[in-house]
Coordinates of C-alpha atoms in Angstrom, one line a residue:
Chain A
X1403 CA 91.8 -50.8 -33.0
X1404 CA 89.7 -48.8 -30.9
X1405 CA 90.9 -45.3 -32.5
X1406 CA 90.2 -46.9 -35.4
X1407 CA 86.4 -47.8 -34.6
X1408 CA 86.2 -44.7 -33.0
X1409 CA 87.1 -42.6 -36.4
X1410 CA 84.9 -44.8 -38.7
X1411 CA 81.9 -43.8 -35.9
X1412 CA 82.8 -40.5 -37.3
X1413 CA 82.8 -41.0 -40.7
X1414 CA 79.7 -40.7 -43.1
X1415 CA 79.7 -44.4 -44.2
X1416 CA 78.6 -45.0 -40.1
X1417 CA 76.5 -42.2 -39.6
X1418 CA 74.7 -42.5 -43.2
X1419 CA 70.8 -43.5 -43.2
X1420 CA 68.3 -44.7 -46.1
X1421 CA 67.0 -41.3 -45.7
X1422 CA 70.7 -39.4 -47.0
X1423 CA 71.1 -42.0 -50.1
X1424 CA 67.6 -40.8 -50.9
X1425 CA 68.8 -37.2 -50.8
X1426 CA 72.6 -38.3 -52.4
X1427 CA 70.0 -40.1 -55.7
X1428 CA 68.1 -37.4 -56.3
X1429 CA 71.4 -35.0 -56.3
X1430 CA 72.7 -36.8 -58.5
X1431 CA 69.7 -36.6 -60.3
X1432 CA 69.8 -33.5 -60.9
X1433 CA 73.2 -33.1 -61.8
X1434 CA 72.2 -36.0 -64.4
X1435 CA 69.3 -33.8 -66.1
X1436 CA 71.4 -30.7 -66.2
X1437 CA 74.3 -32.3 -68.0
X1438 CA 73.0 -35.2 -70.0
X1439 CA 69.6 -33.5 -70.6
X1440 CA 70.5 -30.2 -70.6
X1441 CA 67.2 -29.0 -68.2
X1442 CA 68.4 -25.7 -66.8
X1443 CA 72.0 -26.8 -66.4
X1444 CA 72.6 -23.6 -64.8
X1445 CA 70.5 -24.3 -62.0
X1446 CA 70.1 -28.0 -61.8
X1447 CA 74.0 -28.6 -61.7
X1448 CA 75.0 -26.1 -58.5
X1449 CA 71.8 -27.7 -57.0
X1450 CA 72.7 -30.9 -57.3
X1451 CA 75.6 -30.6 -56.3
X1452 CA 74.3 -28.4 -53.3
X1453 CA 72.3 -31.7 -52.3
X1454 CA 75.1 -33.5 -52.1
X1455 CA 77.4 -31.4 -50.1
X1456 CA 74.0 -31.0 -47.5
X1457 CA 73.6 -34.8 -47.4
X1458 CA 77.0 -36.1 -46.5
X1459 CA 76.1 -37.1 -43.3
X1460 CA 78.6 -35.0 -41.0
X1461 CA 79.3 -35.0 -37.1
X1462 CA 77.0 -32.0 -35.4
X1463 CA 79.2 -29.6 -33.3
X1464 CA 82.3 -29.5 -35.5
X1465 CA 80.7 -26.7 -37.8
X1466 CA 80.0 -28.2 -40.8
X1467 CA 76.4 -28.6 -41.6
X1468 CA 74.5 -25.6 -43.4
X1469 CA 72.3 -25.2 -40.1
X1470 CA 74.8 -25.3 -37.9
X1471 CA 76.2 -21.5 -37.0
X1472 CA 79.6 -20.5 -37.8
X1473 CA 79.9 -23.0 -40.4
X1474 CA 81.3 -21.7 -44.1
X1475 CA 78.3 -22.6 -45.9
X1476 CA 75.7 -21.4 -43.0
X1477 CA 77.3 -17.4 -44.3
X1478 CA 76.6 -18.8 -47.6
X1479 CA 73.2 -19.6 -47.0
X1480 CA 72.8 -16.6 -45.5
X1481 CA 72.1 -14.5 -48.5
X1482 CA 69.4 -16.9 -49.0
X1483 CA 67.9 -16.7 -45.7
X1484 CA 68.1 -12.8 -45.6
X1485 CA 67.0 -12.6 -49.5
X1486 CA 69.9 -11.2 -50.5
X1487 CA 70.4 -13.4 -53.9
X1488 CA 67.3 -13.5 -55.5
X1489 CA 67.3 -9.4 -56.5
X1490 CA 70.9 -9.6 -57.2
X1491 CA 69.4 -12.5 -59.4
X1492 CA 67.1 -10.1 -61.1
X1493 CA 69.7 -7.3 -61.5
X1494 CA 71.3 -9.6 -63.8
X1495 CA 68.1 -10.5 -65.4
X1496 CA 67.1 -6.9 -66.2
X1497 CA 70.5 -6.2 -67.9
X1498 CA 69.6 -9.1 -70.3
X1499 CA 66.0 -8.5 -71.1
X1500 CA 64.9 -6.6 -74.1
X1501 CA 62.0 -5.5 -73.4
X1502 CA 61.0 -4.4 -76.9
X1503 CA 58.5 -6.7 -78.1
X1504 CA 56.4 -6.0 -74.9
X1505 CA 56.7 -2.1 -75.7
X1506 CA 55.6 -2.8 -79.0
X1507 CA 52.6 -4.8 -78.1
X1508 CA 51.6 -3.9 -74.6
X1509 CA 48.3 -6.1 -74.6
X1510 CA 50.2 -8.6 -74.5
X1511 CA 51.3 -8.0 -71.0
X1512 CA 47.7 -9.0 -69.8
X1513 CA 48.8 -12.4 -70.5
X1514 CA 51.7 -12.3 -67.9
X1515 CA 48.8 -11.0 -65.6
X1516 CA 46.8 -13.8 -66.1
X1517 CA 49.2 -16.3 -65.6
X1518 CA 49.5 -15.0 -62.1
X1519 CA 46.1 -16.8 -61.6
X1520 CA 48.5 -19.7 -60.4
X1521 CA 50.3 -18.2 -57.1
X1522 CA 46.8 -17.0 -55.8
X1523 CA 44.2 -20.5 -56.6
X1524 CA 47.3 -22.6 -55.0
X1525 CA 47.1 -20.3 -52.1
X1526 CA 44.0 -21.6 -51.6
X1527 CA 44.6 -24.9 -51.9
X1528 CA 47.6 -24.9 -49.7
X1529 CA 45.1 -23.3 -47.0
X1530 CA 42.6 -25.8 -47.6
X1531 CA 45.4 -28.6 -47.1
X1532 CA 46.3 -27.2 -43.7
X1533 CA 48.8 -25.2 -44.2
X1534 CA 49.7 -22.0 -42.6
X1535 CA 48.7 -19.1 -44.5
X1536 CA 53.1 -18.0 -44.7
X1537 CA 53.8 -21.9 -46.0
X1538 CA 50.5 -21.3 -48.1
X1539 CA 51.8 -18.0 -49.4
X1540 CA 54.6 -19.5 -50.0
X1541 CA 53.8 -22.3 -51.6
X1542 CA 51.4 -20.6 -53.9
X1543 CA 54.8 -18.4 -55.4
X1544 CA 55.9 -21.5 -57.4
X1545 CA 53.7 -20.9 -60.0
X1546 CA 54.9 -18.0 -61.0
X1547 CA 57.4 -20.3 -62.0
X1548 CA 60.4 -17.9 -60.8
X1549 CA 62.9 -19.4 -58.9
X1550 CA 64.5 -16.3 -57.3
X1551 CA 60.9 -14.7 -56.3
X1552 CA 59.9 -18.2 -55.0
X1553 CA 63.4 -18.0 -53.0
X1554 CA 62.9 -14.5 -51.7
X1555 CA 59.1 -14.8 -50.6
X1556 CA 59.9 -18.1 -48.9
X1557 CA 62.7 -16.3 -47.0
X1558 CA 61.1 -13.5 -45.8
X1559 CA 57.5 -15.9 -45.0
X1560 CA 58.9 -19.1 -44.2
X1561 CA 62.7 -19.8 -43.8
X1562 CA 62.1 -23.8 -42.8
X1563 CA 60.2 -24.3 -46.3
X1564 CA 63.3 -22.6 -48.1
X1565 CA 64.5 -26.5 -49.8
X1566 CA 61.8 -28.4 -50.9
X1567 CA 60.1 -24.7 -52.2
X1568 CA 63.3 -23.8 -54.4
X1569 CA 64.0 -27.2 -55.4
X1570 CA 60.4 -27.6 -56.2
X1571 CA 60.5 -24.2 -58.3
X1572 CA 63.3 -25.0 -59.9
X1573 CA 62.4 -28.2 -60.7
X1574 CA 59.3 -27.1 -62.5
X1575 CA 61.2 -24.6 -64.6
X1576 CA 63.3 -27.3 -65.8
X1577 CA 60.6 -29.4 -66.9
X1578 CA 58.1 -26.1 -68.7
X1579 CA 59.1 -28.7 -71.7
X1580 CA 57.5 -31.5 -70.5
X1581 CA 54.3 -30.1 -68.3
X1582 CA 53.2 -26.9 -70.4
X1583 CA 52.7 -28.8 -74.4
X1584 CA 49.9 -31.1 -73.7
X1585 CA 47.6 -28.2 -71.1
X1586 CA 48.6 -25.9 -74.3
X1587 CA 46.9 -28.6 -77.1
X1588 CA 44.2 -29.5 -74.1
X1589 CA 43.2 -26.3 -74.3
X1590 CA 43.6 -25.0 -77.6
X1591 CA 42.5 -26.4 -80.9
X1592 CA 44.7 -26.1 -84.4
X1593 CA 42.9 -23.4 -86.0
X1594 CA 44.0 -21.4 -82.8
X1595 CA 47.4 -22.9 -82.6
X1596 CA 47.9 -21.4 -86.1
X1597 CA 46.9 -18.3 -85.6
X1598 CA 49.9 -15.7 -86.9
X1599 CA 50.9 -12.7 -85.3
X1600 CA 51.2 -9.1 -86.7
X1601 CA 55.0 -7.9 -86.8
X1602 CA 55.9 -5.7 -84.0
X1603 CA 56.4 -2.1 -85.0
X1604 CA 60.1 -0.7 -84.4
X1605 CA 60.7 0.5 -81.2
X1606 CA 62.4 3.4 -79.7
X1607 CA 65.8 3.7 -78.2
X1608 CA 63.7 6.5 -75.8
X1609 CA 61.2 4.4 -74.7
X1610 CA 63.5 1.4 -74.2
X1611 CA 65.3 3.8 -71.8
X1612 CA 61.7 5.6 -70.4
X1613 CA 60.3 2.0 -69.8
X1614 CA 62.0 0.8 -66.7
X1615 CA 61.8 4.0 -64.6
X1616 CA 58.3 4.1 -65.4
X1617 CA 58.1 0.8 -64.7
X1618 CA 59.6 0.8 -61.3
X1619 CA 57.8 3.8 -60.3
X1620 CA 54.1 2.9 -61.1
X1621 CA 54.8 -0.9 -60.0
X1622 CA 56.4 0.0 -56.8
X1623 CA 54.2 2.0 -55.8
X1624 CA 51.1 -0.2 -56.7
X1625 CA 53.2 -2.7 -54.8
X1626 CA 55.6 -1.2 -52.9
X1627 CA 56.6 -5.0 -51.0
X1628 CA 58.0 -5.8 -55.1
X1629 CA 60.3 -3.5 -54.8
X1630 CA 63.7 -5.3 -53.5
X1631 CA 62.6 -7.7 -57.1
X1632 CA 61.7 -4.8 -58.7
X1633 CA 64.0 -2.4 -58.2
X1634 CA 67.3 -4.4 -59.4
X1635 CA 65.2 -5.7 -62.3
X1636 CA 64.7 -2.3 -63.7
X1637 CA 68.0 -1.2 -62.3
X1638 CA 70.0 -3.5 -64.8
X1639 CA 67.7 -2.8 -67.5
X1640 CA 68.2 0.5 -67.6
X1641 CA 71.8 -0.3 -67.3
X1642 CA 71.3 -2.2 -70.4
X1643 CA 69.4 0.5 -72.5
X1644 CA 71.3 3.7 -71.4
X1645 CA 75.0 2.7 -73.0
X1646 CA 76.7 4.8 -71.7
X1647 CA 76.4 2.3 -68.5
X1648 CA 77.7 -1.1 -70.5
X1649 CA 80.6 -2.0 -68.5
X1650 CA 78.3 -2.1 -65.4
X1651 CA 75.5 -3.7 -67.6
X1652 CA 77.5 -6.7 -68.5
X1653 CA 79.2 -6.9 -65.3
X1654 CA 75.3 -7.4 -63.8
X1655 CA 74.7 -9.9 -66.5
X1656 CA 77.8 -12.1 -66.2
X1657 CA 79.5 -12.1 -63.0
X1658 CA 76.6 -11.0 -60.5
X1659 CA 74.3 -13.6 -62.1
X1660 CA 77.2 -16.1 -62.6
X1661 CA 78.3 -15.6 -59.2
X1662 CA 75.0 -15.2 -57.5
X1663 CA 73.8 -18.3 -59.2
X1664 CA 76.6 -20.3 -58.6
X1665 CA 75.9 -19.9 -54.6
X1666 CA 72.0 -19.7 -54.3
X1667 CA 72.0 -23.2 -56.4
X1668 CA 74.9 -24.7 -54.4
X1669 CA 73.2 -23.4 -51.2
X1670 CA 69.6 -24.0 -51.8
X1671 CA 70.7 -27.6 -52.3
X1672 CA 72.8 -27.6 -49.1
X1673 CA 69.6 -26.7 -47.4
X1674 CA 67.9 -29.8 -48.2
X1675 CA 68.9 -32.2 -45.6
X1676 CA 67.7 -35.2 -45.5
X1677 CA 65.8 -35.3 -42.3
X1678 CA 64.9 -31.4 -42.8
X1679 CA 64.0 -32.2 -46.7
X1680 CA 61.7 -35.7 -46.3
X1681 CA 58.9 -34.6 -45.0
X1682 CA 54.8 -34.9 -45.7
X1683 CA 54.9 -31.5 -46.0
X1684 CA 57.7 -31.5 -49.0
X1685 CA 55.9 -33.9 -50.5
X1686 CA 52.5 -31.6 -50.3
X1687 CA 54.9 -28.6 -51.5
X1688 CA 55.5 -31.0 -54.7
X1689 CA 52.5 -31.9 -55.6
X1690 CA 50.9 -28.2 -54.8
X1691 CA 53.7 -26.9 -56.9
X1692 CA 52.7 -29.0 -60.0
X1693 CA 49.3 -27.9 -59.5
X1694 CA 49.9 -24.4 -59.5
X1695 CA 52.3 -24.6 -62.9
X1696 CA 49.5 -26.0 -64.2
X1697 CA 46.9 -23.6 -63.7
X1698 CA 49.4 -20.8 -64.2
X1699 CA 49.6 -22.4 -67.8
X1700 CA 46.2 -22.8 -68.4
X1701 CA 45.1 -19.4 -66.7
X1702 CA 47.1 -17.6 -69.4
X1703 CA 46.0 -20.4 -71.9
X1704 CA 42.3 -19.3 -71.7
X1705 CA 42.9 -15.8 -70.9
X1706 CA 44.2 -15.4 -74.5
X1707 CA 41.3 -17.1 -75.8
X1708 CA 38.9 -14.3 -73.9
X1709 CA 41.1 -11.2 -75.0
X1710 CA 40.8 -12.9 -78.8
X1711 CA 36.6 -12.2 -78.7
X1712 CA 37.6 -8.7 -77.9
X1713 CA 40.1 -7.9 -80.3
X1714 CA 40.4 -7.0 -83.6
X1715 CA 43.5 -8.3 -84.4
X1716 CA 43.2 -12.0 -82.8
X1717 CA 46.7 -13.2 -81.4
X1718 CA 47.6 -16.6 -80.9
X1719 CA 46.5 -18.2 -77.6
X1720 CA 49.2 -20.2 -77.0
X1721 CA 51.1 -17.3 -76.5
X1722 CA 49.2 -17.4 -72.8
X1723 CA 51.2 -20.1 -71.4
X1724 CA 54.3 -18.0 -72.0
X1725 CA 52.4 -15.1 -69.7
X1726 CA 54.6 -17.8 -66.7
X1727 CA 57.7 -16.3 -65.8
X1728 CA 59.9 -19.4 -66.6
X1729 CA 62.5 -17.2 -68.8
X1730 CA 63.0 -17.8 -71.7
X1731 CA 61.8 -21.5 -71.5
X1732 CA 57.9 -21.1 -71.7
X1733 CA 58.1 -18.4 -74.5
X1734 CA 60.9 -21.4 -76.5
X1735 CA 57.9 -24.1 -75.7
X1736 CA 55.1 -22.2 -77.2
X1737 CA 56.9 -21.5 -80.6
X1738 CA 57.9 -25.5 -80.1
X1739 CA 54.4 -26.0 -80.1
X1740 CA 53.6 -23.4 -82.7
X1741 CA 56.1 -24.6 -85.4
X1742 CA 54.6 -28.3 -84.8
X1743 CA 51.7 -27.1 -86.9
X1744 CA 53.2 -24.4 -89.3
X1745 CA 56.8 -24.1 -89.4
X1746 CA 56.0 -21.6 -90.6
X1747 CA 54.9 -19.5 -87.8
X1748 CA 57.5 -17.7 -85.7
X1749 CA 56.2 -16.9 -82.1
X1750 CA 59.1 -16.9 -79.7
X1751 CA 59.7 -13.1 -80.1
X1752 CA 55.9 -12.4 -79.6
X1753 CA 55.8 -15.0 -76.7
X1754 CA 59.0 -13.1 -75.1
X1755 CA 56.2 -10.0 -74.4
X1756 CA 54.3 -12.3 -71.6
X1757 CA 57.0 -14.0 -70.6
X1758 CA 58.9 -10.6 -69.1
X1759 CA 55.2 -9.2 -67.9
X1760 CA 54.7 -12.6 -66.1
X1761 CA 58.1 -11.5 -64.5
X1762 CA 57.0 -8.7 -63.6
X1763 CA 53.3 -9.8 -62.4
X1764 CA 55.2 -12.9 -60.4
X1765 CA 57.5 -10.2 -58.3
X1766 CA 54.1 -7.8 -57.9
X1767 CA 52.5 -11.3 -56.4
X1768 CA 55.1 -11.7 -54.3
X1769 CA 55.3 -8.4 -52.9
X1770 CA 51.4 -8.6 -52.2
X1771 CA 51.3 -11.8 -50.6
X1772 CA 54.4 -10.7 -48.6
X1773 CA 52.5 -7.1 -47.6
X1774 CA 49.3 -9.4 -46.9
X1775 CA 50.7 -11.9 -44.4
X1776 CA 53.0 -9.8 -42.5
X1777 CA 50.7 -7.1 -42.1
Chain B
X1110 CA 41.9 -27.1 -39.9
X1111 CA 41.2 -27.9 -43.7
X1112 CA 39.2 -27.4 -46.7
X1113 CA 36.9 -24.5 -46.8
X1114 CA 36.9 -23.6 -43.5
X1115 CA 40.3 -23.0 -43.2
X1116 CA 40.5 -20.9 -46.1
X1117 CA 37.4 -18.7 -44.8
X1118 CA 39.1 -18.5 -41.4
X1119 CA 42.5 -17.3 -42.8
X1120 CA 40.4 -14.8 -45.3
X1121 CA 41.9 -16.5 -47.9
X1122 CA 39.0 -15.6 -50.7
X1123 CA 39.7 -12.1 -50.2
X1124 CA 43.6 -12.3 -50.1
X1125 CA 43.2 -14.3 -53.1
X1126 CA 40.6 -11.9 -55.0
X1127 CA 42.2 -8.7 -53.8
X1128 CA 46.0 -9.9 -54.7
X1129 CA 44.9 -11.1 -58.6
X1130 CA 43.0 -7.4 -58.7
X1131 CA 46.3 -5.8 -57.7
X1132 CA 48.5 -7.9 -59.9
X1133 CA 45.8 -6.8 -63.1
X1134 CA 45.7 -3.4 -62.0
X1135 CA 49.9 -2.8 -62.1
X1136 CA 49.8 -4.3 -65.6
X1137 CA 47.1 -3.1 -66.9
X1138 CA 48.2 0.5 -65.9
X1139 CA 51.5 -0.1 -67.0
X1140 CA 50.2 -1.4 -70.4
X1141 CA 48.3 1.3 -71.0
X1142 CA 50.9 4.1 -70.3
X1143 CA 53.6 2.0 -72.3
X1144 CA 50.8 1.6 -75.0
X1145 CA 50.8 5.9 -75.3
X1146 CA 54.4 6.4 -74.6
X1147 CA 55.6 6.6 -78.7
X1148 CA 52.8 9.3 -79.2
X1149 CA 53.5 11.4 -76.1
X1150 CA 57.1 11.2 -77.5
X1151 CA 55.9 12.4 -80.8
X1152 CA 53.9 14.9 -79.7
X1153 CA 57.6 16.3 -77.5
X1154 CA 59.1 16.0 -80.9
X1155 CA 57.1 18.1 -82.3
X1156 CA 56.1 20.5 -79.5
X1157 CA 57.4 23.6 -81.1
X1158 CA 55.4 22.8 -84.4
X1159 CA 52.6 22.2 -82.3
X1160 CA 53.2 25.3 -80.8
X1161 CA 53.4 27.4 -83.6
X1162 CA 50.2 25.9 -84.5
X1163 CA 47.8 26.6 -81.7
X1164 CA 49.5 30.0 -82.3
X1165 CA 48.6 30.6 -85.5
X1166 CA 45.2 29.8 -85.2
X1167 CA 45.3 32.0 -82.6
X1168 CA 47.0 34.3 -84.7
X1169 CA 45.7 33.6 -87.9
X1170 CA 46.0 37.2 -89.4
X1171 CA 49.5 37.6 -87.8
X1172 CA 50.8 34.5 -89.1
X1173 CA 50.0 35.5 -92.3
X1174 CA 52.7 38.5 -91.9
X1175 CA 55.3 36.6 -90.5
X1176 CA 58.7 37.1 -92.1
X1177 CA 60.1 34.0 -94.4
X1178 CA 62.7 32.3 -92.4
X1179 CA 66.3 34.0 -92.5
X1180 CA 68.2 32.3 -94.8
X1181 CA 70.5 35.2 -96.0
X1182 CA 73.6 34.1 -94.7
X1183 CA 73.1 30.3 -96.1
X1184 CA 74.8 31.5 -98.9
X1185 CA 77.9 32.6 -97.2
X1186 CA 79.4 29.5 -98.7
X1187 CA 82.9 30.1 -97.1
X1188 CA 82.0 29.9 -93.6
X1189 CA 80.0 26.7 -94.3
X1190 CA 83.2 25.4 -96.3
X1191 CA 85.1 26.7 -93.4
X1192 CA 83.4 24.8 -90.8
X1193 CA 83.0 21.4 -93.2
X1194 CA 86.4 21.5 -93.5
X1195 CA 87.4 21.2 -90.4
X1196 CA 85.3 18.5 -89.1
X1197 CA 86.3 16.3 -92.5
X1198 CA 89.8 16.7 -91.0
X1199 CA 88.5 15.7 -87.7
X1200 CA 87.2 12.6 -89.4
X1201 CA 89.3 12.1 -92.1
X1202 CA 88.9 11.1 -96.0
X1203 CA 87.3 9.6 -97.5
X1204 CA 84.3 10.3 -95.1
X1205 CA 80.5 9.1 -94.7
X1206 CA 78.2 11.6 -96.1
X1207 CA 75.0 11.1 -93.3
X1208 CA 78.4 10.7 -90.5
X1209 CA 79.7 14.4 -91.8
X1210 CA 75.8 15.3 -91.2
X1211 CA 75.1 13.8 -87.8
X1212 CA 79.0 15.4 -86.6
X1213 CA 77.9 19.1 -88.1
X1214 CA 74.4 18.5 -86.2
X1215 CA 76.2 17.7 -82.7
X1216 CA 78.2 20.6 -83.2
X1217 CA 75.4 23.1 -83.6
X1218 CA 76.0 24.0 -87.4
X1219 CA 73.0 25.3 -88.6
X1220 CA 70.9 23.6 -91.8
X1221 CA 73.4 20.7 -92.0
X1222 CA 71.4 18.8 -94.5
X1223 CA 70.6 21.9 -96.8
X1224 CA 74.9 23.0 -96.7
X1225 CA 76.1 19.5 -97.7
X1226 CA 73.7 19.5 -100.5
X1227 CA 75.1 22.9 -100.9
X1228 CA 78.9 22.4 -100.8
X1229 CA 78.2 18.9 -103.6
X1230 CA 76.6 21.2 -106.2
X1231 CA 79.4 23.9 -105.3
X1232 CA 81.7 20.9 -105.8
X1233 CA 83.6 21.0 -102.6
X1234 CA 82.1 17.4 -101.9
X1235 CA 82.4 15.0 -104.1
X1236 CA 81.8 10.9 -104.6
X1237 CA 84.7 8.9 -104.6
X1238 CA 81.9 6.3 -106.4
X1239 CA 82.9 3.5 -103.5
X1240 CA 79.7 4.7 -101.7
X1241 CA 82.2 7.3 -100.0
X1242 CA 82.6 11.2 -100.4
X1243 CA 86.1 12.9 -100.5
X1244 CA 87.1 16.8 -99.7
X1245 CA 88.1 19.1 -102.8
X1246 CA 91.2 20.7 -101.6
X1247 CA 92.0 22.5 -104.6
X1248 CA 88.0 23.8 -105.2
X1249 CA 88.4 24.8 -101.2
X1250 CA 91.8 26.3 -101.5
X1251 CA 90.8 29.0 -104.6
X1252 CA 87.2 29.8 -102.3
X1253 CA 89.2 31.1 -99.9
X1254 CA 92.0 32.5 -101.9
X1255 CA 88.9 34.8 -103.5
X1256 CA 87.6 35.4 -100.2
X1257 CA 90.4 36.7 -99.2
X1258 CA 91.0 39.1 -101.9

């Protein structure tokens, strides 16, 4: 009887508190949205079910636990902790972007700049809250609404905020559906919303392979902190546009990703333990991180609407709220939105040119913040 | 520490103001180069027109003396049947006319265009009327038969 009691001291059902059956519901959660829902499966389902694996309440000492040394899923975590995934990440990405209808219409990539307003107003507000100017920093990433920059800046500026940062990035990328319509017909009135835009001219092979050396070279050395981001993005797009380099090209954008993804979601999720995870500050993180999608939106959102008095060919302004780097989702919401008042009007290849340049701008944010606090 | 004070003591203003700056000037920089890209690769494409341009204003008097083009040996229709031939072997029949074209280009055959035109109206190439062109062995055969004689 005693070795009996003795093993079910050991055993999660005993060592479980209200705490970990908050954690094991809102794993669960998440692996309900992903499947049922369909919001970001991808991300939500490994994430979810990372949750659950970190919150199974397990004996400390035997090696188990993602914070505990030696343990399988510490190495894991490891290429979280070391930013090791999220480029990988954005190898993958780059071998999937087309980066054509940016090319085409390069204005448009003052959108993905403006959308950038985001990281650096929730900076500030994160300051003014109390936090730390590496948690602020930090923070502030999430509305670039990119979950591996968000990952990577978090690493390098503050490991402990890793959880409730990712899964409050991610989070927000799952729901661009649901928070970026009503800021976009807040701020925008029908005449704009059915504004129609030019068609792209044809672009080049040659400048669809010129672009991401360029690219790399004058961003990187604007930025040169971008350039772990950087660097694989433009790696894999230029594995993408030269051809000859396919078999590595969908090797980036299959496996790596697949892969890649597979363990950042699973270990991201590990990493929120309960009693690591429910915290004030998590819950400031949250609601900071709703903030700054929010303003990200509406940055681009009005942006648009200044470029329009300056241009002779007005574009639509709800092709701002694409300039967030939630890929592909934001630039899919704003020709949602769009087609609600002409069906007529097709802008999810025209929103695709923000949505890659607010990629681009959210890595470049990163890198600065990253240069600014550690230096 | 919070509110203002906290984000004056961390310098957070400038941070802020001096990151967005950055972030603007990368993409506006890059926007602008991307935005000129297709015409600096026009202007490469046609560098040695250019060329010849600036030097014939240069050379305005000179230019006017310059020797037509040599085109003497165009007309040498066996060497171009010659060569036609055997990159229509290479590819088979019946072949793609603008395929036979791009194939004679990669391999350095001079006026490509011009000598399929040529060899139609000669009537070594001919339509097989399914949008396809086939090779006229027995057209080819007596060319060089005469050549040879």
């Amino acid at each position: 009887m005693e070795l009996f009691l003795d093993f079910f001291a050991n055993t999660g059902f005993a060592m479980a508190d209200y705490r970990n059956l908050i954690m094991l519901g809102i794993g669960m959660l998440f692996i309900y949205l992903g499947i049922a829902k369909h919001y970001e499966p991808l991300l939500l389902v490994p994430i979810g079910f990372g949750i659950l694996l970190g919150n199974i309440p397990v004996f400390k000492g035997l090696g188990l636990g993602i914070y505990e040394p030696n343990s399988v899923l510490h190495y894991l975590y490891f290429g979280v902790t070391q930013g090791i995934y999220p480029p990988l990440v954005f190898l993958g990405i780059g071998a999937m972007t087309d980066f054509s209808t940016l090319l085409a219409r390069p204005v448009l990539m003052l959108l993905g700049a403006a959308a950038q307003m985001g990281i650096f107003m929730t900076f500030l507000g994160a300051l003014a809250l109390g936090f730390a100017p590496n948690e602020a920093a930090s923070i502030g990433i999430i509305g670039g609404a990119d979950g591996p920059t968000a990952i990577f800046l978090t690493a390098k500026l503050a490991k402990e905020l890793i959880g409730p940062i990712a899964v409050a990035a991610y989070s927000y990328m799952a729901l661009v559906p649901v928070i970026q319509p009503p800021i976009m017909r807040l701020l925008t009135t029908r005449k704009e919303r059915l504004v129609q835009m030019e068609e792209p001219r044809q672009v080049s092979k040659r400048e669809k392979l010129i672009f991401p050396i360029l690219a790399v070279l004058l961003c990187c050395f604007i930025a040169p902190a971008a350039l772990p981001l950087l660097g694989l993005l433009f790696l894999g797009n230029l594995l993408k546009e030269a051809v000859v380099t396919e078999r590595l090209a969908q090797a980036a954008r299959t496996s790596v990703i697949d892969s890649v993804t597979i363990l950042l979601g699973m270990t991201v999720g590990a990493s929120t333990q309960a009693d690591v995870f429910l915290t004030g500050k998590s819950i400031g993180i949250f609601v900071l991180g709703a903030v700054s999608f929010g303003v990200a939106t509406a940055s681009g959102l009005i942006f648009a609407k200044i470029m329009n008095l300056f241009l002779k060919e007005k574009i639509n302004p709800l092709l701002g709220a694409a300039g967030v780097s939630a890929v592909p989702d934001s630039a899919r919401v704003v020709h949602m939105v769009g087609q609600e008042e002409d069906p007529t009007n097709y802008l999810l290849m025209h929103a695709m040119a923000p949505n890659v340049s607010g990629v681009i701008g959210s890595a470049v944010g990163a890198g600065i913040l990253w240069s600014f606090i550690i230096g | 520490m919070n509110g203002l004070e906290a984000i004056v003591y961390h310098n957070g203003f400038s941070m802020a103001a001096v990151g967005i700056s950055i972030v603007f000037t990368a993409l506006v920089a890059l926007s602008i180069i991307i935005a000129q890209l297709h015409k600096l690769l026009l202007v490469w494409d046609n560098r040695k027109a250019l060329i010849q341009k600036l030097r014939g204003k240069r050379n305005a008097s000179e230019a006017a003396k310059a020797p037509e083009p040599d085109v003497s040996d165009f007309h040498n229709i066996h060497e171009e049947a010659r060569q036609f031939n055997i990159l229509i072997q290479v590819m088979g029949e019946p072949f793609s006319l603008p395929e036979l074209i791009y194939l004679a280009e990669t391999r350095g055959i001079r006026h490509p265009h011009a000598t399929a035109a040529h060899l139609i109206t000669k009537g070594l190439v001919f339509p097989d009327n399914k949008g396809f062109f086939l090779w006229n062995h027995e057209v080819y055969n007596q060319l060089v038969k005469g050549s040879r004689h």
